[in-house]
Coordinates of C-alpha atoms in Angstrom, one line a residue:
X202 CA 0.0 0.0 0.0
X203 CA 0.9 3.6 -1.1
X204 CA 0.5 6.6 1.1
X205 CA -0.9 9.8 -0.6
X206 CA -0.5 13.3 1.4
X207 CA -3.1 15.6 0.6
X208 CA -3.6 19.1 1.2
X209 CA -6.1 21.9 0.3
X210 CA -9.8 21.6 0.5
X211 CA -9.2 18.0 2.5
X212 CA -5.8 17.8 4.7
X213 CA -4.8 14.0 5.7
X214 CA -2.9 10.8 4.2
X215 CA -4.8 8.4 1.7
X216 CA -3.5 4.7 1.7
X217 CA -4.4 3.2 -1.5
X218 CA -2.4 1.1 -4.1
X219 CA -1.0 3.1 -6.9
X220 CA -0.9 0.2 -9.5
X221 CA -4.9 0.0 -9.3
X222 CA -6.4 3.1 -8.5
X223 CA -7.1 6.0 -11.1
X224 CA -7.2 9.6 -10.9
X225 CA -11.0 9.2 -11.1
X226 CA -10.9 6.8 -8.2
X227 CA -9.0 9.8 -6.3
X228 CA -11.1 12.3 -6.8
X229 CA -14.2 10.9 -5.7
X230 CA -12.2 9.4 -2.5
X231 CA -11.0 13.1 -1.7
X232 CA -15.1 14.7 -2.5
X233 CA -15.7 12.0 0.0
X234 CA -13.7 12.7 2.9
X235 CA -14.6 16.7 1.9
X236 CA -18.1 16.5 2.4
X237 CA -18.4 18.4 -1.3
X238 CA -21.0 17.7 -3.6
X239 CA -19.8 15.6 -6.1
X240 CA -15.8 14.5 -7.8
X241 CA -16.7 17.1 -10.2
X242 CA -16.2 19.9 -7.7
X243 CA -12.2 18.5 -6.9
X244 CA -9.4 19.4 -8.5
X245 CA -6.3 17.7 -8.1
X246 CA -2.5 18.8 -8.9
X247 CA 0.6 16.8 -8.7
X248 CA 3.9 18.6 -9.4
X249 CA 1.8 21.7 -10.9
X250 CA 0.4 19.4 -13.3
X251 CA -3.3 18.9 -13.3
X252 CA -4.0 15.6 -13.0
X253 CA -6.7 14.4 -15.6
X254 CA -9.0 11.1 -15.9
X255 CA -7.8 10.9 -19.5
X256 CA -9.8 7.2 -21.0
X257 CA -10.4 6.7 -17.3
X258 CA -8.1 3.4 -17.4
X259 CA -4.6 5.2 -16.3
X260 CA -3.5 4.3 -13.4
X261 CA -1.6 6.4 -10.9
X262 CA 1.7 4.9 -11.2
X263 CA 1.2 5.3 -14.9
X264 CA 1.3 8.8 -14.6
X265 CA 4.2 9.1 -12.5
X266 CA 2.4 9.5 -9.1
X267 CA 4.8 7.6 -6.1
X268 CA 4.6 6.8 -2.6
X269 CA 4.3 9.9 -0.2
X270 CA 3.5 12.0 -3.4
X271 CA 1.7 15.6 -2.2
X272 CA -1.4 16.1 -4.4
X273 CA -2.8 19.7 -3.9
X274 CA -7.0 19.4 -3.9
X275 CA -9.1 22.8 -4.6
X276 CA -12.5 22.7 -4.7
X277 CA -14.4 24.3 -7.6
X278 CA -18.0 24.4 -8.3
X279 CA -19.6 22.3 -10.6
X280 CA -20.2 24.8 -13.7
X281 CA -16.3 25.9 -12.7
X282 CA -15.7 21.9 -12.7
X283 CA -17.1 21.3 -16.3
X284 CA -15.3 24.9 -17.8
X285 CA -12.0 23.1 -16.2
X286 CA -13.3 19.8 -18.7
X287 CA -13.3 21.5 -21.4
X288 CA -10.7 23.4 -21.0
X289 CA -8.5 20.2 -20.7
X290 CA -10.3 18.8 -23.8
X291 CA -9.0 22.5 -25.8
X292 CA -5.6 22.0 -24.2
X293 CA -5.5 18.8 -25.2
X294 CA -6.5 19.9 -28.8
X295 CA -3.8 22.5 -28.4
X296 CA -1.1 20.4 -27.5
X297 CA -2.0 18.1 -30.9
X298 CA -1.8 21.2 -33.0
X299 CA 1.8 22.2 -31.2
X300 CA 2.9 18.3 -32.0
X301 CA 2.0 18.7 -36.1
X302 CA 3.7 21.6 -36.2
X303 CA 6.8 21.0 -34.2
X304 CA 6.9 17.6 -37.0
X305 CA 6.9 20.4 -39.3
X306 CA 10.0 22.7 -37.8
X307 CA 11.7 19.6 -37.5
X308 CA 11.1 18.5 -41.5
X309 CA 12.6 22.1 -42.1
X310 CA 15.3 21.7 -40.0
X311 CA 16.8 18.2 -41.0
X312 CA 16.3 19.2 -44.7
X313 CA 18.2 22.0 -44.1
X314 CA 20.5 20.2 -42.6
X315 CA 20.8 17.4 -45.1
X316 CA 21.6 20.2 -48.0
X317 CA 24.2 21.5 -46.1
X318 CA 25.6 18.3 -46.1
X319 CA 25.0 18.3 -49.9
X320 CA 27.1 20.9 -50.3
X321 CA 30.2 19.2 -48.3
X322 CA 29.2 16.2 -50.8
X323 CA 28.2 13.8 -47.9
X324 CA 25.6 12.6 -50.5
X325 CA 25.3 9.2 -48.1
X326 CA 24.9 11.1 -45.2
X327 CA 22.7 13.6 -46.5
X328 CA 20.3 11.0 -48.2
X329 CA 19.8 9.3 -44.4
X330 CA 19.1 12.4 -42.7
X331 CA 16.8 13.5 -45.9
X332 CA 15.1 10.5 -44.9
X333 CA 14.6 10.8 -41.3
X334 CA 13.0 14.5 -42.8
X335 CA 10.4 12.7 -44.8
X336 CA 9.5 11.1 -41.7
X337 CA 8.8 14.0 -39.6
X338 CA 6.8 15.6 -42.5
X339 CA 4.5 12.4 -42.6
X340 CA 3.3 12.9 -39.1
X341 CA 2.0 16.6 -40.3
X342 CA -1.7 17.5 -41.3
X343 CA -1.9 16.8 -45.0
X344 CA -3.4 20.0 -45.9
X345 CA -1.0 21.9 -44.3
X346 CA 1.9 20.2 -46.6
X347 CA -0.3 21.1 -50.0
X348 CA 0.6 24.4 -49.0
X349 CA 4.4 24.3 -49.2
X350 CA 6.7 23.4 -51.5
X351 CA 9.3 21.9 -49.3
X352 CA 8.1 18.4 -49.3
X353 CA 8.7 18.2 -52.9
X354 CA 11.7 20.1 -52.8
X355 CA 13.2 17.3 -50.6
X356 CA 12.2 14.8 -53.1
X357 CA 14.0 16.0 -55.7
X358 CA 17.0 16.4 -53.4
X359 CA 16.6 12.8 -52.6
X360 CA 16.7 11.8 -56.7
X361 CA 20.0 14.1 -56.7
X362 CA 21.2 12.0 -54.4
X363 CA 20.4 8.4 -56.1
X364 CA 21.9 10.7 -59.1
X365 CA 25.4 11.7 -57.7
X366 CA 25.7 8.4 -55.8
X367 CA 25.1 6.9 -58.7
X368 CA 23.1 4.3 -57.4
X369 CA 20.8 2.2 -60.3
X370 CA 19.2 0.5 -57.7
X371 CA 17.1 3.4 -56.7
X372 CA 15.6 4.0 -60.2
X373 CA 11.9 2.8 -60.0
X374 CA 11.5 4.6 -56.3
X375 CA 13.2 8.4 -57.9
X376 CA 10.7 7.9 -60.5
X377 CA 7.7 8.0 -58.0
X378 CA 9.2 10.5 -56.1
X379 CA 9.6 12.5 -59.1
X380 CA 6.0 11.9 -60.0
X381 CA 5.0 13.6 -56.6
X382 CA 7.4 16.6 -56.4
X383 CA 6.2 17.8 -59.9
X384 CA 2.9 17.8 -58.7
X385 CA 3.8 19.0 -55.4
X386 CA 5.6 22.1 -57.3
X387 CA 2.2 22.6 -59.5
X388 CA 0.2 22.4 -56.8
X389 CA 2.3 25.3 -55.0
X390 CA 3.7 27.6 -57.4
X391 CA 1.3 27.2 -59.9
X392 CA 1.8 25.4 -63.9
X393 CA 2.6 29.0 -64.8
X394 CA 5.0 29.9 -61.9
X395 CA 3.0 32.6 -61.2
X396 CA 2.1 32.0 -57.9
X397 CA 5.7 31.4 -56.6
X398 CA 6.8 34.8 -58.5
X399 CA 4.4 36.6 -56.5
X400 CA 5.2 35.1 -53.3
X401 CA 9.1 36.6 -53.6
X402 CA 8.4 39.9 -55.5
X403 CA 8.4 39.4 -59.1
X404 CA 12.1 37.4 -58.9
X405 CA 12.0 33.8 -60.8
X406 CA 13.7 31.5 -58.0
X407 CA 11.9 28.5 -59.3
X408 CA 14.3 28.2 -62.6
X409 CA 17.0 26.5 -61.2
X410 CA 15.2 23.8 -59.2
X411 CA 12.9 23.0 -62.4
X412 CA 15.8 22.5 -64.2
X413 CA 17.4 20.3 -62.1
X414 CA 14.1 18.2 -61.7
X415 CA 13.6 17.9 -65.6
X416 CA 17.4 16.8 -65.5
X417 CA 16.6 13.9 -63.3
X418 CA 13.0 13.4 -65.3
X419 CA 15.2 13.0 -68.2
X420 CA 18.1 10.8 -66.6
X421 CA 15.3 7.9 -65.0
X422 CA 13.4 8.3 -68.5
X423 CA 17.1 7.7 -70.2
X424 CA 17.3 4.1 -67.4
X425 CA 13.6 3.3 -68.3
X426 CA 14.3 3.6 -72.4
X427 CA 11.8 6.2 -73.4
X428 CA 14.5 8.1 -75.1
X429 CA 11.7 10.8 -76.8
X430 CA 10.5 11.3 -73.1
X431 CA 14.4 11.7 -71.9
X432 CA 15.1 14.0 -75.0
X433 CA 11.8 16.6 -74.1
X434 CA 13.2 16.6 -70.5
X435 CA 16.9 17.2 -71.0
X436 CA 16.4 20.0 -74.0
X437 CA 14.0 21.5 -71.6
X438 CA 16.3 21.6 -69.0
X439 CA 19.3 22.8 -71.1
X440 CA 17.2 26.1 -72.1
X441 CA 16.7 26.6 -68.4
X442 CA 20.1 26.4 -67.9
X443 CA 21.3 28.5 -70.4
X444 CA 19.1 31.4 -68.6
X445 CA 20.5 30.6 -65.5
X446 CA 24.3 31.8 -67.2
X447 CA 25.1 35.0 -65.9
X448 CA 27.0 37.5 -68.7
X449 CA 30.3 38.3 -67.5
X450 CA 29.2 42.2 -68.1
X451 CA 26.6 42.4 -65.7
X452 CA 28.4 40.4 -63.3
X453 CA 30.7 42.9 -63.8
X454 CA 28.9 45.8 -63.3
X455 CA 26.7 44.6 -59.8
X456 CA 30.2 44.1 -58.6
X457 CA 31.5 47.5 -59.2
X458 CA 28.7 48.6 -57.0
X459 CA 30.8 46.4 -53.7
X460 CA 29.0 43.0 -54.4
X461 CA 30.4 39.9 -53.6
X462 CA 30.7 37.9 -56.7
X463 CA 28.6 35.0 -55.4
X464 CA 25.8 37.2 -54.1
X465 CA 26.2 39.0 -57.7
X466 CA 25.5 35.6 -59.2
X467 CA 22.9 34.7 -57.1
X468 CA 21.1 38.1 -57.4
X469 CA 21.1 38.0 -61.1
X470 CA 20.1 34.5 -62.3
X471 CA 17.2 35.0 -59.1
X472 CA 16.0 38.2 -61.5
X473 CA 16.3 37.0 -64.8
X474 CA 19.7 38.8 -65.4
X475 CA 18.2 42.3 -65.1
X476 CA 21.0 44.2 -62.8
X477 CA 18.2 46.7 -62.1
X478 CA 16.6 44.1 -60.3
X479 CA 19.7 42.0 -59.2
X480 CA 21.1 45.3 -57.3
X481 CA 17.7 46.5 -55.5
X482 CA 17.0 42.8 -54.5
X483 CA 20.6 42.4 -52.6
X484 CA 20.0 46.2 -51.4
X485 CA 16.9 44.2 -49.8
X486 CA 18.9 41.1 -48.3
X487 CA 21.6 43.1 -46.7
X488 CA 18.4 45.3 -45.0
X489 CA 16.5 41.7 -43.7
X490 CA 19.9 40.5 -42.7
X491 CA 20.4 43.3 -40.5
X492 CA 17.1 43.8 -38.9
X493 CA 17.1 40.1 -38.3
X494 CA 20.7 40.6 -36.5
X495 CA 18.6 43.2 -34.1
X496 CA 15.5 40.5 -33.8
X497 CA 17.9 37.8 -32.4
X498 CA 19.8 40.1 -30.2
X499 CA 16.7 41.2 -28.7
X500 CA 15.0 37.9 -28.3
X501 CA 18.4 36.6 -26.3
X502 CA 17.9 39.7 -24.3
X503 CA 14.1 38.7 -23.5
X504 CA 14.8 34.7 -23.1
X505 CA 17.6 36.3 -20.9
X506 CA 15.5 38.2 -19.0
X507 CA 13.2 35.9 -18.8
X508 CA 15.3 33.0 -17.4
X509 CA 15.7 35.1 -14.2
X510 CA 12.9 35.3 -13.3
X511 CA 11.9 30.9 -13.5
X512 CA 9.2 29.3 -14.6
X513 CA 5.4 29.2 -13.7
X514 CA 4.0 25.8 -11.5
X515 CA 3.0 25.0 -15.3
X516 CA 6.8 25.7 -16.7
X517 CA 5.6 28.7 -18.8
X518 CA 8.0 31.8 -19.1
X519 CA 7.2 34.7 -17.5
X520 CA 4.7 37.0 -20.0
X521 CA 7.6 40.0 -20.1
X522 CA 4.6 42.2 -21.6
X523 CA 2.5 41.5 -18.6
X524 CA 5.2 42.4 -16.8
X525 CA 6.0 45.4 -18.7
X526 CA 2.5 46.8 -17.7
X527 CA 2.9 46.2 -13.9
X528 CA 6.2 48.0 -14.2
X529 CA 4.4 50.9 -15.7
X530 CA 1.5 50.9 -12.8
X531 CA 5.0 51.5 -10.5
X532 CA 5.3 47.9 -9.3
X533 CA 9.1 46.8 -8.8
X534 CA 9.9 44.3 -11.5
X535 CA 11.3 41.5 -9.7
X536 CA 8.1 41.5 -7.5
X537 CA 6.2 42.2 -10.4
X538 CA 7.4 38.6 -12.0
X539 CA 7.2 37.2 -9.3
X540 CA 3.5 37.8 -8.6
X541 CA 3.0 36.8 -12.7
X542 CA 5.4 33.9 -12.3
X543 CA 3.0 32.4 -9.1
X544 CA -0.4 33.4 -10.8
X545 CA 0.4 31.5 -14.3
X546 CA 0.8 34.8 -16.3
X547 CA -2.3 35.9 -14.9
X548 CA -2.3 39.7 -14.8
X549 CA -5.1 40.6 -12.6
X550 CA -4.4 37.8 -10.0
X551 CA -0.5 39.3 -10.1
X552 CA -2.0 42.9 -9.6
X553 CA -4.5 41.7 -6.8
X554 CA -1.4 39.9 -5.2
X555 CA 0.5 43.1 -5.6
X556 CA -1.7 45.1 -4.4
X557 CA -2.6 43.0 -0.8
X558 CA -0.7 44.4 1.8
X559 CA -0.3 40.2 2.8
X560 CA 0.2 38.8 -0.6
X561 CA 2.5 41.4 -1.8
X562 CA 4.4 41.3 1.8
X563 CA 4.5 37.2 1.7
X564 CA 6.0 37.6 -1.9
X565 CA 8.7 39.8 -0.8
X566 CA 10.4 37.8 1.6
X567 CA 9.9 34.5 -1.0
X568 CA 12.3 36.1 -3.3
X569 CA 14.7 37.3 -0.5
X570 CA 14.6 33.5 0.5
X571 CA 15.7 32.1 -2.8
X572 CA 18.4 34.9 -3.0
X573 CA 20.2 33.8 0.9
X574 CA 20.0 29.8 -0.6
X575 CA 20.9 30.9 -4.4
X576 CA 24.4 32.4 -2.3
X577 CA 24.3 29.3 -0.1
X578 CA 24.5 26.8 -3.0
X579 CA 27.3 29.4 -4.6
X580 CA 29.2 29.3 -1.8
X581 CA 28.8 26.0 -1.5
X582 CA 29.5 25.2 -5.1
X583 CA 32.9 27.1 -4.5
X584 CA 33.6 25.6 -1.6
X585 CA 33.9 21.9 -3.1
X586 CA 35.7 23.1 -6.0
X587 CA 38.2 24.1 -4.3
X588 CA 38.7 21.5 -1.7
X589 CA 38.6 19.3 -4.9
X590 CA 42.0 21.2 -5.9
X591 CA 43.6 19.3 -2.3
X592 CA 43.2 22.9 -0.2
X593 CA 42.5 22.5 3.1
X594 CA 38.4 22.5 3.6
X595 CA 38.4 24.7 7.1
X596 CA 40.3 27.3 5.2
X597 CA 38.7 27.4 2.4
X598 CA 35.5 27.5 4.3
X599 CA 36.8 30.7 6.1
X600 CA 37.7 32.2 2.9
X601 CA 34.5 31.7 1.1
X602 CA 32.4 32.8 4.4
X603 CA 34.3 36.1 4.7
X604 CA 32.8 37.0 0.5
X605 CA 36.4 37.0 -1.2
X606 CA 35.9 36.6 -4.9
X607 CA 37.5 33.4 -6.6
X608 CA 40.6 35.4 -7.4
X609 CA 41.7 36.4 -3.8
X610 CA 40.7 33.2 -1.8
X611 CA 42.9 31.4 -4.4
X612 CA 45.1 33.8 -3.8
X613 CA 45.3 33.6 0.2
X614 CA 45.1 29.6 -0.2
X615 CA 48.2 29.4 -2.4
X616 CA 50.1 31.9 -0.1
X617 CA 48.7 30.0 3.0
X618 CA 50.7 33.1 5.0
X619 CA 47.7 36.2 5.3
X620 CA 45.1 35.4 8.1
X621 CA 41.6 34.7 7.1
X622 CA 39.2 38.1 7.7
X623 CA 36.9 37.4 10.9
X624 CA 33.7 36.0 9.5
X625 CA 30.5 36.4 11.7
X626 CA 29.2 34.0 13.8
X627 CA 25.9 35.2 12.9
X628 CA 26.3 34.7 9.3
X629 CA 25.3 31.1 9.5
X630 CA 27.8 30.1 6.6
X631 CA 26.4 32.8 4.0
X632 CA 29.0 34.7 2.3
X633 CA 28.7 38.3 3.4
X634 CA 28.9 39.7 0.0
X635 CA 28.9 38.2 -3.6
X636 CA 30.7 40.3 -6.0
X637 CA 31.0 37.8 -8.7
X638 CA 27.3 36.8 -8.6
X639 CA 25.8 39.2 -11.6
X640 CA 22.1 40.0 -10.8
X641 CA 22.0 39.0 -7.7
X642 CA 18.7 40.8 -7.2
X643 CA 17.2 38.9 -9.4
X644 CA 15.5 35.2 -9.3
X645 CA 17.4 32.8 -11.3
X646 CA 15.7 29.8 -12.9
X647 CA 18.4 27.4 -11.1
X648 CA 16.2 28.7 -7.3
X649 CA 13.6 25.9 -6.4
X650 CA 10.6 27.4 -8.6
X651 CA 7.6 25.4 -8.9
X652 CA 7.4 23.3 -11.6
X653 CA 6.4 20.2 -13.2
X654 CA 8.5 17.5 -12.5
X655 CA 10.6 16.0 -15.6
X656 CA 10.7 12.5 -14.2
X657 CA 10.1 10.2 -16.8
X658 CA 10.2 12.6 -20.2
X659 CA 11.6 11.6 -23.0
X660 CA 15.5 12.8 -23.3
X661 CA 16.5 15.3 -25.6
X662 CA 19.5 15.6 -27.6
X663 CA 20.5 19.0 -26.6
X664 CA 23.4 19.4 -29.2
X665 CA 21.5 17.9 -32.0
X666 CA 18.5 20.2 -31.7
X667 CA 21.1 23.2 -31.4
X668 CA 22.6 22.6 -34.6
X669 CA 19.5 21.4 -36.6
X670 CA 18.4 25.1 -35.3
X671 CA 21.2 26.9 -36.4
X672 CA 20.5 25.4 -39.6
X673 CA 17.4 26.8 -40.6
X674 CA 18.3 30.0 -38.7
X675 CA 21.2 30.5 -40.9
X676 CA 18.7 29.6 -43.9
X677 CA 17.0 32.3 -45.9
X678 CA 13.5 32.2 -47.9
X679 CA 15.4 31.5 -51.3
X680 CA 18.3 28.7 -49.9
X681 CA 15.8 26.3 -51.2
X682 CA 15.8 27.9 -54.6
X683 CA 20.0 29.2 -54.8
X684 CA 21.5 26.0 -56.2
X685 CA 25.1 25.9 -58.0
X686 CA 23.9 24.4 -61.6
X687 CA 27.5 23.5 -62.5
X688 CA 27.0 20.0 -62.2
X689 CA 23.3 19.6 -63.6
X690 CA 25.2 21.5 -66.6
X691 CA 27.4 18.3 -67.0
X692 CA 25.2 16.0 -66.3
X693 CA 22.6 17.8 -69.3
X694 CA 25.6 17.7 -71.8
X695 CA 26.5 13.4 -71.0
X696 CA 22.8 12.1 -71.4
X697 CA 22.1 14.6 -74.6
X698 CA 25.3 13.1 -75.7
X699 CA 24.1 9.5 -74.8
X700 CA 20.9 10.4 -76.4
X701 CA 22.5 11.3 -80.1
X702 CA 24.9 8.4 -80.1
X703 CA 21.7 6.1 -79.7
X704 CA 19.9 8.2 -82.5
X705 CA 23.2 7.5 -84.4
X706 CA 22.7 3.6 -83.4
X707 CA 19.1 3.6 -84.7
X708 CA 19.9 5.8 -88.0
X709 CA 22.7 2.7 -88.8
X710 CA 20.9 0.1 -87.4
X711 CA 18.6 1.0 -90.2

């Protein structure tokens, strides 16, 4: 048997065995012993997580519930009670909506990832991970995909794959994937390319990656013996990739104006070689780039920001423009955060809270709390390191006690000849100062902040994520579009040359 502690509307222990008993089960044992109306009326939180009946089958241990566990139990009426149902039932609909579209980010970002890879000519490398991208888009809502164009994109960067690892055993399955990224392009920039044009401004991005997907239309056509069908597809593509050459004049002349040659390039076969264009599009770029540069500096500065102050019992950030509207009212900030941190974001709770002489007053000496243990776990923290170095723990206790900074109690331990300053004996162990501890005033998301626990989640590949991120942040709208055509030049000239010697073959044969 299990003991449960609970507090709140009902204050005692529950013995009950978690392998069998449901949150259901719960709740109408804790309406019992309240002398409330009905289960509907409880609510019960474990961990600042709401504990729900789900299909009514979980058990407790299932969800993570163990001996000794402290469930909080508020009482709500029974209107309130059905408004907190389907308010799960839209939370749960929520958190569905935020999985489909995190499988979307996560498409992006191993794509992304795979052409960079491409570009290093990992083709084996990038062909697994293009993979493992196809897979996250598969667990995304259908409709959403039709309205993108990277899921076909990635097909064709899957053929070019087969295509430069020269791998014939691929041949039926590039056809089919083919097959669907030509009508995944129709479907999104239109049989005219009229769509796509207007999406970016009048520029023609699309010309390059239609060439290379009629090259590789051509090339599986060539494999399969329809040499007519390879013939349309490769002439086709060879016009497109005669536009895409950029005259050495207008290169020329957008460089003049303090251009990079590549961007040049880029700028001009991405406008149809009009240096007009070409030069007021990179003008454009160099703008985005910079007020993107100011968007990520003053996100880090918010996620900073917000970092200090923790998390909500439900592990949200702290709302900083709720915040920034108590701050205005003439509330101190930390406080101010503080209240919005406890009352889930909740801006007239925080300002209630704020503005009880009780609340506000009980709030106050909460934060000054976490600061005296945030220095006690500092010191502390300092205090094993060094001893870990072989100093001497009494002295290094002394030191640390009487607030040196790193620098001189390393430096009175290694001399081991200047006496240690008299600490006071009513510090109880806290360092007296903390010069190296930036922002003390503030609360730090490493204090004990309610939160869910994380027992039991999945683990994340910290590292992983990062540079999957950095990815697609270092991505722009057109990557997908900017592609080096040297080699799909090559390739055009060896299967149109494949393609006349077998005309030749025929015309003997004959």
């Amino acid at each position: 048997m299990a003991k449960l502690r609970i507090g709140g509307t009902w204050v005692g222990v529950i013995e009950l065995e978690l392998e069998n008993w449901t949150v259901a089960m719960l709740r109408e044992e804790v309406a019992k012993r309240s002398n409330v109306e009905g289960p509907d009326s409880i609510n019960l939180i474990a961990s600042g997580k709401v504990l729900k009946d789900g299909d009514g089958t979980e058990k407790l241990s299932q969800l993570g519930i163990k001996n000794n566990a402290k469930i909080l139990a508020s009482r709500l009426s029974v209107d309130e009670g059905k408004s907190l149902k389907h308010e799960l039932m839209a939370e749960e609909e929520r958190s569905r909506r935020l999985a489909r579209v995190k499988a979307v980010m996560m498409g992006l970002m191993l794509h992304e990832n795979a052409k960079n890879l491409i570009r290093r000519q990992l083709y084996k490398d990038a062909l697994e991970v293009l993979t493992m991208g196809e897979e996250a888009f598969s667990l995304c809502d259908p409709k959403v995909l039709e309205f993108i164009d990277n899921v076909p994109i990635l097909q064709i960067d899957m053929v070019w794959c087969y295509f430069l690892l020269q791998d014939i055993s691929w041949l039926s399955v590039a056809g089919m994937r083919l097959e669907k990224a030509r009508e995944g392009l129709e479907r999104c920039h239109g049989k005219d390319f009229s769509r796509v044009r207007l999406l970016q401004a009048g520029c023609q991005p699309e010309l390059a990656l239609h060439m290379r997907l009629e090259l590789l239309e051509g090339v599986v056509a060539y494999h399969n013996g329809q040499f007519d069908k390879s013939t349309k597809a490769l002439t086709s593509a060879q016009a497109k990739f005669s536009q895409l050459q950029v005259p050495d004049e207008a290169l020329s002349h957008v460089m003049s104006m303090g251009f990079k040659e590549r961007d040049a390039r880029r700028a001009l076969r991405l406008n149809n070689q009009d240096i007009g264009s070409a030069v007021e599009f990179l003008f454009e770029e160099k703008a985005k780039r910079a007020q993107k540069r100011e968007d990520d500096i003053r996100l880090r500065m918010e996620m900073m920001e917000q970092k200090q102050y923790g998390v909500t019992p439900l592990k949200k950030a702290v709302n900083l423009e709720k915040l920034k509207e108590l701050v205005a009212i003439g509330f101190e900030k930390n406080l101010a955060a503080e209240a919005l941190r406890m009352n889930e974001n909740d801006f007239q709770k925080a300002l209630d809270d704020l503005t009880n002489p009780e609340t506000n007053s009980a709030i106050q000496l909460d934060i000054e709390s976490r600061k005296r243990k945030r220095k006690q776990r500092t010191a502390d923290a300092r205090i094993e390191e060094l001893v870990s170095m072989g100093f001497d723990r009494s002295r290094v206790v002394a030191a640390v006690q009487a607030g040196e900074t790193v620098e001189q109690t390393m430096s009175r331990l290694m001399s081991e000849s200047e006496p240690f300053p008299t600490v006071d004996a009513n510090s109880n162990g806290n360092p007296a100062s903390e010069p190296n501890n930036v922002n003390s005033d503030s609360v730090s998301d490493n204090d004990p902040v309610e939160g869910p626990s994380t027992a039991g989640e999945e683990e994340r590949d910290v590292e992983m994520e990062d540079e999957l991120a950095r990815d697609i942040g270092n991505a722009d709208a057109l990557s997908d579009y900017d592609i080096e055509v040297t080699k799909e030049g090559e390739a055009i000239h060896e299967y149109l040359t494949l393609l006349a010697s077998t005309d030749i073959k025929k015309a003997l044969s004959s």
